[in-house]
CSV table of C-alpha atoms in Angstrom, one decimal:
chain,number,residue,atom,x,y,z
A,1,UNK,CA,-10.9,-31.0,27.6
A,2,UNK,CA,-8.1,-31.0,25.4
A,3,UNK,CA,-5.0,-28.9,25.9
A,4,UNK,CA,-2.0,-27.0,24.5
A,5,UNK,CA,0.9,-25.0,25.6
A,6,UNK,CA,2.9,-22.5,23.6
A,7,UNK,CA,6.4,-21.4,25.3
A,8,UNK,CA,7.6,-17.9,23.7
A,9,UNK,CA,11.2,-18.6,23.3
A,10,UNK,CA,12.5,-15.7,20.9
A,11,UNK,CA,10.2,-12.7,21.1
A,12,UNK,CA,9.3,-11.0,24.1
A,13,UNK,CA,6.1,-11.8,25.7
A,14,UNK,CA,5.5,-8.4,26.4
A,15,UNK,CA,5.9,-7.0,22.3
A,16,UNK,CA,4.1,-10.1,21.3
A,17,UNK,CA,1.0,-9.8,23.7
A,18,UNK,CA,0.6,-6.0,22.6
A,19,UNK,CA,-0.3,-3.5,25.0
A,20,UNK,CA,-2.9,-4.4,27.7
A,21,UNK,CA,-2.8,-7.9,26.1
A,22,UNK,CA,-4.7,-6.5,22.9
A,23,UNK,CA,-3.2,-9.1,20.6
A,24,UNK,CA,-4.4,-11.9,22.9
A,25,UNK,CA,-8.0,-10.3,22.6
A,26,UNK,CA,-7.6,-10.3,18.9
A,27,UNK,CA,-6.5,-14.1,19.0
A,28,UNK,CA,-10.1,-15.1,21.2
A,29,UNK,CA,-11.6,-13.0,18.8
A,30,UNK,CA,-11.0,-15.1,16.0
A,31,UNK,CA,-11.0,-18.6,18.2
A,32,UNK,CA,-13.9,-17.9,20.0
A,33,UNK,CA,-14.8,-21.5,21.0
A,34,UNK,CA,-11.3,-21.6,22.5
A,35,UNK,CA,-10.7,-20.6,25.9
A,36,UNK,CA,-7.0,-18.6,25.6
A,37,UNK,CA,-5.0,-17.8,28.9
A,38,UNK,CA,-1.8,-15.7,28.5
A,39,UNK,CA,0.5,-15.8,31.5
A,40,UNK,CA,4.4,-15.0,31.8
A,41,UNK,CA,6.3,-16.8,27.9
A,42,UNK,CA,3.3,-18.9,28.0
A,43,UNK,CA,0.3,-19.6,26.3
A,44,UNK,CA,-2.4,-21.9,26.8
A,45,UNK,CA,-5.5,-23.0,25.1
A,46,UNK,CA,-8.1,-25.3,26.2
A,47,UNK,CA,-11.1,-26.9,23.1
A,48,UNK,CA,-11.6,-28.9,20.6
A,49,UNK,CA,-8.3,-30.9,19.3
A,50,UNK,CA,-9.4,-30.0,15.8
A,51,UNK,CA,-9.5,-26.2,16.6
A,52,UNK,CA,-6.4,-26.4,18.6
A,53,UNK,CA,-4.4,-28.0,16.0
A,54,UNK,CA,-5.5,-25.0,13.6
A,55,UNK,CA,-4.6,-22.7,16.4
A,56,UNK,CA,-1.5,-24.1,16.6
A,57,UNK,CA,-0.4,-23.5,13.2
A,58,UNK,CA,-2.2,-20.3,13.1
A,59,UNK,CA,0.2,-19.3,16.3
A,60,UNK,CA,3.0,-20.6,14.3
A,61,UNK,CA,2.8,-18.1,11.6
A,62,UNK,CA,2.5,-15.0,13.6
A,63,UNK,CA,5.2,-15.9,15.7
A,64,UNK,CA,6.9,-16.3,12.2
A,65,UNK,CA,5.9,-12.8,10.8
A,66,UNK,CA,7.0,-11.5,13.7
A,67,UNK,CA,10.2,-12.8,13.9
A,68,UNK,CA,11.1,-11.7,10.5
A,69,UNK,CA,9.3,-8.1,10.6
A,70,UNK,CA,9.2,-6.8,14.8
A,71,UNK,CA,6.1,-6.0,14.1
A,72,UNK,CA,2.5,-7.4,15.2
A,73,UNK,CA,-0.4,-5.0,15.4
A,74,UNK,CA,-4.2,-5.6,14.2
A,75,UNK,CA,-3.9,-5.7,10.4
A,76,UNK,CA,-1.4,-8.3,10.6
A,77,UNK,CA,-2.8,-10.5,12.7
A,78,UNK,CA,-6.4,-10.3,10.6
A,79,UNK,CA,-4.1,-10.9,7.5
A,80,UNK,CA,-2.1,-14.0,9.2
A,81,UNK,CA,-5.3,-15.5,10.6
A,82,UNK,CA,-7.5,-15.1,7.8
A,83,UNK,CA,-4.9,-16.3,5.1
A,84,UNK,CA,-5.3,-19.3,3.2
A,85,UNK,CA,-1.9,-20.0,3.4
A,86,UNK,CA,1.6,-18.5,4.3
A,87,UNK,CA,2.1,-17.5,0.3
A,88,UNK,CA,-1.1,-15.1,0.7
A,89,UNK,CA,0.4,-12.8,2.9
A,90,UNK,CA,4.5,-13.0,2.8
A,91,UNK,CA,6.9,-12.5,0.0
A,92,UNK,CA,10.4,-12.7,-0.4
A,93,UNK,CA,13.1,-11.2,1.2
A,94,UNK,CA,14.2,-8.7,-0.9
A,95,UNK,CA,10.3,-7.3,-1.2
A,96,UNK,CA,10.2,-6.7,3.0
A,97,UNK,CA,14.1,-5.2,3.2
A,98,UNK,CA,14.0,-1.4,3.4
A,99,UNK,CA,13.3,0.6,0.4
A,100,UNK,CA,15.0,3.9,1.6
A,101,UNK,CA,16.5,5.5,4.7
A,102,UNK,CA,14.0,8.6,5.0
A,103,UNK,CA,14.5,11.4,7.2
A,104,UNK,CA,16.1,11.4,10.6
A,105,UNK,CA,16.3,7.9,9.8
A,106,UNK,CA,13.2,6.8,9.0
A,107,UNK,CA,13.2,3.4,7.7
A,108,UNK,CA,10.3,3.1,4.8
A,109,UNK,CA,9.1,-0.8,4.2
A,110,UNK,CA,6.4,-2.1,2.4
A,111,UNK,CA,4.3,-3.5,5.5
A,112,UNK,CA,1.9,-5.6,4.2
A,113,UNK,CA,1.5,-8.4,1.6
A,114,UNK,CA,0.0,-7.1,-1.4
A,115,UNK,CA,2.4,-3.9,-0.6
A,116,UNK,CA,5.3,-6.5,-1.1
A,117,UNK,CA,3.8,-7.9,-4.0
A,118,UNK,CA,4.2,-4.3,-5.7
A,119,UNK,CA,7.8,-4.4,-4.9
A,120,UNK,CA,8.4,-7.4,-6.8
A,121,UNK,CA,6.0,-6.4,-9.6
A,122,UNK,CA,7.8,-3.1,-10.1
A,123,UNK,CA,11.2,-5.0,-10.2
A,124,UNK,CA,10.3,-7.2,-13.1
A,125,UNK,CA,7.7,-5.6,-15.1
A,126,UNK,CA,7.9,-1.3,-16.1
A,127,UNK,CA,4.6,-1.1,-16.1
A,128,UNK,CA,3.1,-2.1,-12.8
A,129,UNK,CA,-1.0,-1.2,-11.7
A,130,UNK,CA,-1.7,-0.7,-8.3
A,131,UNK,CA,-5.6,-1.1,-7.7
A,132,UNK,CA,-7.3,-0.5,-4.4
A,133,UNK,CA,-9.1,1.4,-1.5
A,134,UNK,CA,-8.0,4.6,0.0
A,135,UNK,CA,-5.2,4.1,2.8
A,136,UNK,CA,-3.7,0.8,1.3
A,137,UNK,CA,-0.4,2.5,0.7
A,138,UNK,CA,-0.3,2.4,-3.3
A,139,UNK,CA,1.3,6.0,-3.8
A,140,UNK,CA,3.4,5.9,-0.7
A,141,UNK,CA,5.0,2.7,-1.9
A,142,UNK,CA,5.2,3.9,-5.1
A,143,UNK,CA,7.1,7.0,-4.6
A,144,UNK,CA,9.7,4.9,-2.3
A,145,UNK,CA,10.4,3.2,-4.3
A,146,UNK,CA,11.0,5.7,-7.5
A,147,UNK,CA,13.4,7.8,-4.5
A,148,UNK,CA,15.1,4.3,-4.3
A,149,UNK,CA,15.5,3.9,-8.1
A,150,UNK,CA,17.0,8.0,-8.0
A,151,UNK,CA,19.3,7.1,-5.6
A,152,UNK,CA,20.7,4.3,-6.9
A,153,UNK,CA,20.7,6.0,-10.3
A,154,UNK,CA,18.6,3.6,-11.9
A,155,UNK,CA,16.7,6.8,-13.0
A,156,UNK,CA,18.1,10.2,-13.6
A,157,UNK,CA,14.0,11.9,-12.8
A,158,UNK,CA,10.9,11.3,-10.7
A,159,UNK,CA,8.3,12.4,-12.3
A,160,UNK,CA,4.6,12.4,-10.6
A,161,UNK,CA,1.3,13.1,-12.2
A,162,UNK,CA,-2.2,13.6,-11.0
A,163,UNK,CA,-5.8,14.2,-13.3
A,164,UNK,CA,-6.6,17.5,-11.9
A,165,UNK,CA,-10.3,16.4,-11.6
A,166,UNK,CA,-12.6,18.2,-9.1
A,167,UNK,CA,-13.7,16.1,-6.2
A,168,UNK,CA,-16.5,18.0,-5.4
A,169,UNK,CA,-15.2,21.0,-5.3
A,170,UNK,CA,-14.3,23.8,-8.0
A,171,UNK,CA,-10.7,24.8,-9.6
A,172,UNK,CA,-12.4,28.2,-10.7
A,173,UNK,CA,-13.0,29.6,-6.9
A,174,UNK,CA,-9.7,28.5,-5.9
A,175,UNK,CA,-7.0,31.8,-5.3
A,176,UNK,CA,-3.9,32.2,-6.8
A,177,UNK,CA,-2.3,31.5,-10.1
A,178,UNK,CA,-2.5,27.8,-12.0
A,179,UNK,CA,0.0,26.8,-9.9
A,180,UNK,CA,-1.5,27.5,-7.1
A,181,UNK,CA,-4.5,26.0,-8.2
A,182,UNK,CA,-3.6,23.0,-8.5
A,183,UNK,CA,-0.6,22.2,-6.0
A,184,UNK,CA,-3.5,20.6,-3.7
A,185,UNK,CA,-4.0,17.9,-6.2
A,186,UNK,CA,-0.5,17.2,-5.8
A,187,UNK,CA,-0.5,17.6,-1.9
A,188,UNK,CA,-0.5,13.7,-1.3
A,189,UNK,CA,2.4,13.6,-3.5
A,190,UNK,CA,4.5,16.0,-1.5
A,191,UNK,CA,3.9,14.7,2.0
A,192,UNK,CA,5.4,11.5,0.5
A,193,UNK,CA,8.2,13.4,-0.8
A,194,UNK,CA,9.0,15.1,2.4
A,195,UNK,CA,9.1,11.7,4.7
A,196,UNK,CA,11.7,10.2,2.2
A,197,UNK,CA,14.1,13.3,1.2
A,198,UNK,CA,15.4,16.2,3.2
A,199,UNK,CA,13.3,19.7,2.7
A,200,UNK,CA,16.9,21.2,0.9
A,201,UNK,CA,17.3,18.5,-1.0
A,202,UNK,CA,13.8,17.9,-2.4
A,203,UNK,CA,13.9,21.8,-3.1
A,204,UNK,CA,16.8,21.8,-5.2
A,205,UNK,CA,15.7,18.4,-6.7
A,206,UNK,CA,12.4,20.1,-7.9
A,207,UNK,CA,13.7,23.6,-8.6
A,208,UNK,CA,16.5,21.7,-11.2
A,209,UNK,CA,14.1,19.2,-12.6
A,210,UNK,CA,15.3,15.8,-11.3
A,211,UNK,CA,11.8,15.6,-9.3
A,212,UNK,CA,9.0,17.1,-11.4
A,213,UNK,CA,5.3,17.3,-10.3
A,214,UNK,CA,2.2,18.1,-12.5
A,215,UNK,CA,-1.0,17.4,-13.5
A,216,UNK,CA,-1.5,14.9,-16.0
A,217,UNK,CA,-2.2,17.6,-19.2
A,218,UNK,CA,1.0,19.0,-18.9
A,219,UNK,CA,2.7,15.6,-20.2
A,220,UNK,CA,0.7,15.8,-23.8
A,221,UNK,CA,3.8,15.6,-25.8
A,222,UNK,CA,6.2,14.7,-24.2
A,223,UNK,CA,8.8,11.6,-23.9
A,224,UNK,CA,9.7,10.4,-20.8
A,225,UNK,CA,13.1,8.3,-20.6
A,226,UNK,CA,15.1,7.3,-17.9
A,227,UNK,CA,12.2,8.1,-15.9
A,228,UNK,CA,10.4,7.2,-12.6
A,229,UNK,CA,6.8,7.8,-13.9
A,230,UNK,CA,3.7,8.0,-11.0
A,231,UNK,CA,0.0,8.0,-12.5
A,232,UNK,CA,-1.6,9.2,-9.4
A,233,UNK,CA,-5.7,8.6,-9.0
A,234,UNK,CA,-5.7,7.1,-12.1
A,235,UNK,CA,-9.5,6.0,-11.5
A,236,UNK,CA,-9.8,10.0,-12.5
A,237,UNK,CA,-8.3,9.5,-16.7
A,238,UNK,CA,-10.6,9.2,-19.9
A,239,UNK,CA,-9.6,7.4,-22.4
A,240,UNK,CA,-7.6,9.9,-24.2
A,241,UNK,CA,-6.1,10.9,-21.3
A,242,UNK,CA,-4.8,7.2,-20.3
A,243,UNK,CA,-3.9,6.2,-23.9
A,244,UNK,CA,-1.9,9.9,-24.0
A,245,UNK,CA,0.0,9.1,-20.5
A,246,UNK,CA,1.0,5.4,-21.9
A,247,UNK,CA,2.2,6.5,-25.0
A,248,UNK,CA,4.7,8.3,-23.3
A,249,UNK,CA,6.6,6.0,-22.3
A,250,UNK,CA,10.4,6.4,-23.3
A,251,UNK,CA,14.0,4.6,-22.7
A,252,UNK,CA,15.0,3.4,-19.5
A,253,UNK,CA,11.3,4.3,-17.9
A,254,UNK,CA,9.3,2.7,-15.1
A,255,UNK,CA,5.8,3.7,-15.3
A,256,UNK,CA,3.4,3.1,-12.4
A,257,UNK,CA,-0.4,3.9,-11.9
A,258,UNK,CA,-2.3,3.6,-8.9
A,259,UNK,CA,-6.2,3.9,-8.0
A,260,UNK,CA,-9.0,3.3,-7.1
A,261,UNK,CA,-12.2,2.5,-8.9
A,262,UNK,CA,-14.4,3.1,-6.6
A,263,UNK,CA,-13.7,6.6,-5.8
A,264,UNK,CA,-14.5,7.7,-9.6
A,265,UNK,CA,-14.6,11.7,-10.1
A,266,UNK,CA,-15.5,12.0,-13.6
A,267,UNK,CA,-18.7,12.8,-14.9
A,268,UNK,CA,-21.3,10.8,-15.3
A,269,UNK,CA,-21.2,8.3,-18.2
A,270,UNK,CA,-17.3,8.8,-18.9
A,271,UNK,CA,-15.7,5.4,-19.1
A,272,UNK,CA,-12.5,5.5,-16.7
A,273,UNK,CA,-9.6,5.5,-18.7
A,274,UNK,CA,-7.8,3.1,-15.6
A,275,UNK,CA,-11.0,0.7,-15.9
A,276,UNK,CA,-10.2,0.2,-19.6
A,277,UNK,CA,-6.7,0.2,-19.4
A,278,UNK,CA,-6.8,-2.5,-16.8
A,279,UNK,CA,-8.9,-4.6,-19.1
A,280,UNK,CA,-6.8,-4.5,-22.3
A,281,UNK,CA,-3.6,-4.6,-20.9
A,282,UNK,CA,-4.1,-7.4,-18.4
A,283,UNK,CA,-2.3,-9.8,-20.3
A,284,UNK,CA,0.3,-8.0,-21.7
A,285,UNK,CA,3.7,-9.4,-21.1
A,286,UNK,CA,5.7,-6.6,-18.7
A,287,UNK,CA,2.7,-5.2,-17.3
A,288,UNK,CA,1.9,-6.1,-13.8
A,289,UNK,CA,-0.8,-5.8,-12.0
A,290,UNK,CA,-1.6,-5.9,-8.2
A,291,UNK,CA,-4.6,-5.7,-6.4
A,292,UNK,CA,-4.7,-4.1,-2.8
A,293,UNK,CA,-7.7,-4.6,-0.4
A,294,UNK,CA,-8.8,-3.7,2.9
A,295,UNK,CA,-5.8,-6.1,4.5
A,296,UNK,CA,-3.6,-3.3,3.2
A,297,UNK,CA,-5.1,0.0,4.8
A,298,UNK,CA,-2.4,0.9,7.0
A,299,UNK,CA,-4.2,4.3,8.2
A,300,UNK,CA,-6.3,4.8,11.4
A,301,UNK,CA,-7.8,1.5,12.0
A,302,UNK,CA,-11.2,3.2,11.4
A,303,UNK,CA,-10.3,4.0,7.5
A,304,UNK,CA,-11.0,0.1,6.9
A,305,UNK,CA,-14.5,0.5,8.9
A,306,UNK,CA,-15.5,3.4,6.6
A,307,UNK,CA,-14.3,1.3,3.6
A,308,UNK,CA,-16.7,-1.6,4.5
A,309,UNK,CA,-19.3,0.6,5.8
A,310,UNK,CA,-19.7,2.5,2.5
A,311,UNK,CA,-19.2,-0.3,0.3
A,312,UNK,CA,-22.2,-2.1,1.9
A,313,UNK,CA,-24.4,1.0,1.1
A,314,UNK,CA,-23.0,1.5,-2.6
A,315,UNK,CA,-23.9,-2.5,-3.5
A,316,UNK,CA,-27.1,-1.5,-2.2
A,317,UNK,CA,-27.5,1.5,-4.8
């Protein structure tokens, strides 16, 4: 029976392994004709030379990631070992560094691949889509990165938008004055907010304008320059509504819109106005587009489950 051994020479056996050896589980998982044995810096696997070699590199590139990032938990391991090659799920440099220093500290990264890719895409282009599944980090990403372009006063405003479409349930019943109404449409938006600025500071940032959050209706007429623009649950717009929001584009203005197709809240037979945007605008030049998957859900490892679980019954339907 063939043979190799693996000496862990920067990284410490005890980070690497995960707790209870759970990252060593994950690894037979995926090499299950290979018998693996973790013991002290060491690790050795016994099988076919062909399947070793591929563990080998396979090794290779976690060790790598993890090197660069201090981090290895289940989604990066599935995204390392399931990768086609290194370019599928690393970036650059400058797309992993930090994008701001949130509260007590808090260092906010984008953490997976196609999270990475948005970073780049939002540095060259000012009009960047983010498509995907709930969980994948879109509008967390997003608003970190609009915070970063206010801090470094690339922007003089954040402003974030929602469709104020019921999901299920009706506006009408709801107590309390517009406002009121619709501030849980923007609740995702907020909790974003609070990780990234200090509760004083995003007050007096929203009660003087420099952060402004609203649903989408209240941007008809308006021009938005030197701007940080977020299209939240853009799967939600119709046509007039998307068409309105891009023409509003102004000087100096980053505009990005994130959703998710498949969690569609308009009525039936209304064409999504993010559907039809993504198809006409696809090869515009300085519109960029990235596509999140179930790699990227960075939420209780049972979000991705649910995903999978009702996609399979919806391609059914």
């Amino acid at each position: 029976m063939n043979e190799i051994i693996i000496e862990l020479e920067e990284v410490s056996p005890k980070e690497f392994f995960g707790a209870q050896n759970a990252n060593i589980e994950l690894l037979k998982k995926y090499f299950p004709k290979l018998k693996i044995v973790a013991r002290g810096t060491k690790i050795k696997a016994y099988g076919d030379e062909d399947l070793l070699e591929e563990f080998d590199r396979r090794f290779n590139m976690l060790m790598e990631h993890y090197i660069k990032y201090n981090k290895l938990d289940e989604n990066v391991i599935e995204r390392v070992l399931t990768s086609q090659s290194k370019a599928d799920y690393a970036t650059s440099e400058a797309s992993g560094a930090t994008i701001v220093h949130g509260v007590n500290g808090r260092l906010i990264k984008a953490q997976t691949a196609n999270q990475r890719k948005l970073v780049e895409l939002m540095r060259k282009n000012d009009m960047v889509f983010a498509i995907g599944p709930a969980g994948t980090g879109k509008t967390y990403t997003g608003v970190a990165l609009a915070v970063q372009a206010l801090k470094n006063k690339e922007v003089k405003r954040i402003i974030l938008t929602r469709p104020a479409v019921e999901a299920g349930e009706n506006l009408g019943f709801l107590p309390g004055d517009l406002k009121e109404k619709l501030d849980p449409y923007m609740q995702p938006l907020y909790d974003a907010l609070r990780d990234m600025i200090p509760p004083e500071k995003l007050t007096h940032y929203i009660e003087n304008g420099t952060i402004q959050i609203a649903p989408l209706a209240f941007m008809r007429g308006r021009t938005l320059d030197n701007a940080f623009v977020i299209l939240d649950e853009g799967q939600n717009t119709t046509h007039a509504q998307m068409k309105m929001f891009l023409t509003r584009m102004g000087k100096n203005a980053k505009f990005l819109l994130t959703g998710d197709p498949g969690q569609v809240d308009l009525p039936r037979r209304t064409i999504s106005g993010l559907k039809e945007a993504l198809l006409i605008l696809k090869n515009v030049e300085g519109v960029g587009i990235v596509f999140l998957d179930d790699k990227d859900v960075i939420r209780h490892k049972l979000v991705k489950k649910v995903i999978e679980a009702y996609r399979s019954i919806e391609s059914e339907a």
